[in-house]
PDB file of C-alpha atoms in Angstrom:
ATOM      1  CA  MET A   1      19.390   7.924   0.843  1.00  0.00           C
ATOM      2  CA  GLY A   2      19.493   4.913  -1.576  1.00  0.00           C
ATOM      3  CA  ASP A   3      19.363   1.396  -1.434  1.00  0.00           C
ATOM      4  CA  ILE A   4      22.188  -0.683   0.289  1.00  0.00           C
ATOM      5  CA  VAL A   5      23.172  -3.491  -1.875  1.00  0.00           C
ATOM      6  CA  VAL A   6      25.062  -6.770  -0.395  1.00  0.00           C
ATOM      7  CA  SER A   7      26.890  -8.756  -3.162  1.00  0.00           C
ATOM      8  CA  LYS A   8      28.003 -12.116  -2.529  1.00  0.00           C
ATOM      9  CA  THR A   9      29.837 -14.201  -4.941  1.00  0.00           C
ATOM     10  CA  LYS A  10      28.076 -17.842  -5.450  1.00  0.00           C
ATOM     11  CA  GLU A  11      30.563 -20.592  -6.171  1.00  0.00           C
ATOM     12  CA  GLY A  12      31.284 -21.325  -9.595  1.00  0.00           C
ATOM     13  CA  GLY A  13      32.174 -17.499 -10.252  1.00  0.00           C
ATOM     14  CA  GLY A  14      28.670 -15.826 -10.518  1.00  0.00           C
ATOM     15  CA  SER A  15      27.235 -13.375  -7.968  1.00  0.00           C
ATOM     16  CA  SER A  16      24.056 -12.157  -6.458  1.00  0.00           C
ATOM     17  CA  LYS A  17      23.040  -8.564  -5.050  1.00  0.00           C
ATOM     18  CA  ILE A  18      20.388  -8.258  -2.369  1.00  0.00           C
ATOM     19  CA  SER A  19      18.914  -4.847  -1.944  1.00  0.00           C
ATOM     20  CA  CYS A  20      18.280  -3.448   1.412  1.00  0.00           C
ATOM     21  CA  PRO A  21      16.278   0.143   1.970  1.00  0.00           C
ATOM     22  CA  VAL A  22      17.905   2.079   4.906  1.00  0.00           C
ATOM     23  CA  LEU A  23      15.679   2.036   7.649  1.00  0.00           C
ATOM     24  CA  THR A  24      13.401   5.164   8.079  1.00  0.00           C
ATOM     25  CA  GLU A  25      10.705   5.802  10.553  1.00  0.00           C
ATOM     26  CA  THR A  26       7.906   4.397   8.560  1.00  0.00           C
ATOM     27  CA  ASN A  27       9.771   1.320   6.891  1.00  0.00           C
ATOM     28  CA  TYR A  28      10.437  -0.951  10.059  1.00  0.00           C
ATOM     29  CA  ALA A  29       8.534  -3.804   8.931  1.00  0.00           C
ATOM     30  CA  VAL A  30       9.796  -4.071   5.635  1.00  0.00           C
ATOM     31  CA  TRP A  31      13.200  -3.408   6.808  1.00  0.00           C
ATOM     32  CA  THR A  32      13.208  -6.161   9.035  1.00  0.00           C
ATOM     33  CA  ILE A  33      11.957  -8.582   6.619  1.00  0.00           C
ATOM     34  CA  ARG A  34      14.514  -8.026   4.038  1.00  0.00           C
ATOM     35  CA  ILE A  35      17.935  -7.426   6.634  1.00  0.00           C
ATOM     36  CA  ARG A  36      16.920 -10.694   8.137  1.00  0.00           C
ATOM     37  CA  LEU A  37      17.310 -12.312   4.617  1.00  0.00           C
ATOM     38  CA  VAL A  38      20.404 -10.635   4.144  1.00  0.00           C
ATOM     39  CA  LEU A  39      21.726 -11.495   7.660  1.00  0.00           C
ATOM     40  CA  LYS A  40      20.647 -15.547   6.786  1.00  0.00           C
ATOM     41  CA  ILE A  41      22.089 -15.363   3.467  1.00  0.00           C
ATOM     42  CA  ASN A  42      25.728 -14.472   4.840  1.00  0.00           C
ATOM     43  CA  LYS A  43      24.913 -17.063   7.569  1.00  0.00           C
ATOM     44  CA  VAL A  44      25.119 -14.793  10.162  1.00  0.00           C
ATOM     45  CA  TRP A  45      21.503 -14.690  11.046  1.00  0.00           C
ATOM     46  CA  ASP A  46      21.732 -17.097  14.439  1.00  0.00           C
ATOM     47  CA  LEU A  47      24.216 -15.096  15.916  1.00  0.00           C
ATOM     48  CA  VAL A  48      21.717 -12.198  15.985  1.00  0.00           C
ATOM     49  CA  GLU A  49      19.368 -14.275  16.786  1.00  0.00           C
ATOM     50  CA  ASN A  50      21.246 -15.997  19.839  1.00  0.00           C
ATOM     51  CA  GLU A  51      24.335 -14.067  20.387  1.00  0.00           C
ATOM     52  CA  ILE A  52      26.946 -16.404  19.577  1.00  0.00           C
ATOM     53  CA  ASP A  53      30.329 -15.443  20.438  1.00  0.00           C
ATOM     54  CA  ASP A  54      32.194 -15.092  17.326  1.00  0.00           C
ATOM     55  CA  SER A  55      33.856 -12.269  16.550  1.00  0.00           C
ATOM     56  CA  GLU A  56      34.409 -12.366  13.249  1.00  0.00           C
ATOM     57  CA  GLU A  57      31.031 -13.357  12.517  1.00  0.00           C
ATOM     58  CA  ASN A  58      29.493 -10.748  14.969  1.00  0.00           C
ATOM     59  CA  ASP A  59      31.636  -8.107  12.809  1.00  0.00           C
ATOM     60  CA  LEU A  60      30.149  -9.044   9.803  1.00  0.00           C
ATOM     61  CA  SER A  61      26.664  -8.944  10.932  1.00  0.00           C
ATOM     62  CA  THR A  62      26.753  -6.023  12.602  1.00  0.00           C
ATOM     63  CA  ALA A  63      28.497  -4.020   9.812  1.00  0.00           C
ATOM     64  CA  LEU A  64      25.570  -5.457   7.526  1.00  0.00           C
ATOM     65  CA  ILE A  65      23.153  -3.981  10.088  1.00  0.00           C
ATOM     66  CA  PHE A  66      24.948  -0.736  10.331  1.00  0.00           C
ATOM     67  CA  GLN A  67      25.350  -0.683   6.304  1.00  0.00           C
ATOM     68  CA  ALA A  68      21.031  -0.201   6.488  1.00  0.00           C
ATOM     69  CA  LEU A  69      20.608   2.316   9.299  1.00  0.00           C
ATOM     70  CA  PRO A  70      20.527   6.278   9.089  1.00  0.00           C
ATOM     71  CA  GLU A  71      23.334   8.354  10.007  1.00  0.00           C
ATOM     72  CA  MET A  72      21.449   9.475  13.462  1.00  0.00           C
ATOM     73  CA  LEU A  73      20.701   5.474  14.666  1.00  0.00           C
ATOM     74  CA  LEU A  74      24.449   4.828  13.787  1.00  0.00           C
ATOM     75  CA  PHE A  75      25.463   7.370  15.936  1.00  0.00           C
ATOM     76  CA  GLN A  76      23.450   5.953  19.017  1.00  0.00           C
ATOM     77  CA  LEU A  77      24.017   2.337  18.469  1.00  0.00           C
ATOM     78  CA  GLY A  78      27.568   2.512  17.364  1.00  0.00           C
ATOM     79  CA  ASN A  79      28.805   1.682  20.860  1.00  0.00           C
ATOM     80  CA  LEU A  80      26.823  -1.259  21.370  1.00  0.00           C
ATOM     81  CA  LYS A  81      29.610  -4.479  21.317  1.00  0.00           C
ATOM     82  CA  THR A  82      27.125  -7.470  19.531  1.00  0.00           C
ATOM     83  CA  ALA A  83      24.941  -7.398  16.724  1.00  0.00           C
ATOM     84  CA  LYS A  84      22.155  -8.889  18.804  1.00  0.00           C
ATOM     85  CA  LYS A  85      22.305  -5.754  21.087  1.00  0.00           C
ATOM     86  CA  VAL A  86      22.213  -3.610  18.201  1.00  0.00           C
ATOM     87  CA  TRP A  87      19.204  -5.615  16.869  1.00  0.00           C
ATOM     88  CA  ASP A  88      17.216  -5.574  19.983  1.00  0.00           C
ATOM     89  CA  ALA A  89      17.914  -2.107  20.437  1.00  0.00           C
ATOM     90  CA  ILE A  90      16.593  -1.226  17.191  1.00  0.00           C
ATOM     91  CA  LYS A  91      13.598  -3.179  17.720  1.00  0.00           C
ATOM     92  CA  GLU A  92      13.057  -1.621  20.962  1.00  0.00           C
ATOM     93  CA  ARG A  93      13.272   1.812  19.355  1.00  0.00           C
ATOM     94  CA  TYR A  94      10.824   0.851  16.347  1.00  0.00           C
ATOM     95  CA  LEU A  95       8.487  -1.291  18.400  1.00  0.00           C
ATOM     96  CA  GLY A  96       8.297   0.454  21.495  1.00  0.00           C
ATOM     97  CA  ALA A  97       7.337  -0.784  25.387  1.00  0.00           C
ATOM     98  CA  ASP A  98       4.579  -3.083  25.376  1.00  0.00           C
ATOM     99  CA  LEU A  99       1.807  -0.686  26.150  1.00  0.00           C
ATOM    100  CA  VAL A 100       3.093   1.186  22.658  1.00  0.00           C
ATOM    101  CA  ARG A 101       2.902  -2.002  20.861  1.00  0.00           C
ATOM    102  CA  GLU A 102      -0.307  -2.663  22.001  1.00  0.00           C
ATOM    103  CA  ALA A 103      -1.679   0.737  21.084  1.00  0.00           C
ATOM    104  CA  ARG A 104      -0.492  -0.027  17.691  1.00  0.00           C
ATOM    105  CA  LEU A 105      -1.912  -3.415  17.434  1.00  0.00           C
ATOM    106  CA  GLN A 106      -5.182  -1.828  18.571  1.00  0.00           C
ATOM    107  CA  THR A 107      -5.000   0.807  15.959  1.00  0.00           C
ATOM    108  CA  LEU A 108      -4.487  -1.904  13.395  1.00  0.00           C
ATOM    109  CA  ALA A 109      -7.501  -3.613  14.554  1.00  0.00           C
ATOM    110  CA  SER A 110      -9.845  -0.501  14.287  1.00  0.00           C
ATOM    111  CA  ASP A 111      -8.359  -0.047  10.778  1.00  0.00           C
ATOM    112  CA  LEU A 112      -9.398  -3.421   9.716  1.00  0.00           C
ATOM    113  CA  GLU A 113     -12.813  -2.879  11.441  1.00  0.00           C
ATOM    114  CA  ARG A 114     -13.420   0.359   8.974  1.00  0.00           C
ATOM    115  CA  LEU A 115     -11.732  -1.160   6.049  1.00  0.00           C
ATOM    116  CA  LYS A 116     -14.708  -1.140   3.596  1.00  0.00           C
ATOM    117  CA  MET A 117     -14.563  -1.868  -0.291  1.00  0.00           C
ATOM    118  CA  LYS A 118     -15.652   1.275  -2.103  1.00  0.00           C
ATOM    119  CA  ASP A 119     -17.019   1.488  -5.803  1.00  0.00           C
ATOM    120  CA  LYS A 120     -13.618   2.330  -7.434  1.00  0.00           C
ATOM    121  CA  ASP A 121     -11.645  -0.327  -5.419  1.00  0.00           C
ATOM    122  CA  THR A 122     -10.675  -3.523  -6.867  1.00  0.00           C
ATOM    123  CA  ILE A 123     -10.283  -6.945  -5.205  1.00  0.00           C
ATOM    124  CA  ASP A 124      -6.243  -6.407  -5.396  1.00  0.00           C
ATOM    125  CA  ASP A 125      -6.863  -3.450  -3.615  1.00  0.00           C
ATOM    126  CA  ILE A 126      -8.408  -4.748  -0.750  1.00  0.00           C
ATOM    127  CA  ALA A 127      -6.266  -7.894  -0.703  1.00  0.00           C
ATOM    128  CA  ARG A 128      -3.469  -5.559  -0.736  1.00  0.00           C
ATOM    129  CA  LYS A 129      -4.784  -3.546   2.245  1.00  0.00           C
ATOM    130  CA  LEU A 130      -5.472  -6.676   4.130  1.00  0.00           C
ATOM    131  CA  THR A 131      -2.049  -8.153   3.554  1.00  0.00           C
ATOM    132  CA  GLU A 132      -0.488  -4.787   4.824  1.00  0.00           C
ATOM    133  CA  LEU A 133      -2.479  -4.979   7.548  1.00  0.00           C
ATOM    134  CA  SER A 134      -1.646  -8.768   8.570  1.00  0.00           C
ATOM    135  CA  SER A 135       2.010  -7.870   8.116  1.00  0.00           C
ATOM    136  CA  LYS A 136       2.247  -4.888  10.280  1.00  0.00           C
ATOM    137  CA  ALA A 137       0.433  -6.864  12.878  1.00  0.00           C
ATOM    138  CA  THR A 138       2.582 -10.014  12.368  1.00  0.00           C
ATOM    139  CA  THR A 139       5.672  -7.604  13.098  1.00  0.00           C
ATOM    140  CA  LEU A 140       4.292  -6.064  16.389  1.00  0.00           C
ATOM    141  CA  GLY A 141       3.987  -9.759  17.603  1.00  0.00           C
TER     142      GLY A 141
END
């Protein structure tokens, strides 16, 4: 599936586009960062975070999230009534229970301990790997 593009018209007639990938089994961390930004730009992130009761904004935030979900997940979450419930269900599915999250954090810690610079690696390669491990750990809490 291709990227989801959300267009927003700026005051004064211009428009901006934000590209958000469809959620997959491997891109949850990046997906959450991008979809959170889409929701903030559309001024509905607070509703997702706090479950504010505003049906029009709830519909908008839910629609934005659903646009970035694969069909199979959409069928599973389609009956949830609020964007916060959808967000929490996705988070639970991809982060799992506390035990799974702890296991993933331990795996990341092991990956960090095993990280060594090879002769062919550049400083940028190592920095990228460290940043990736850090981002994944941050996402897991």
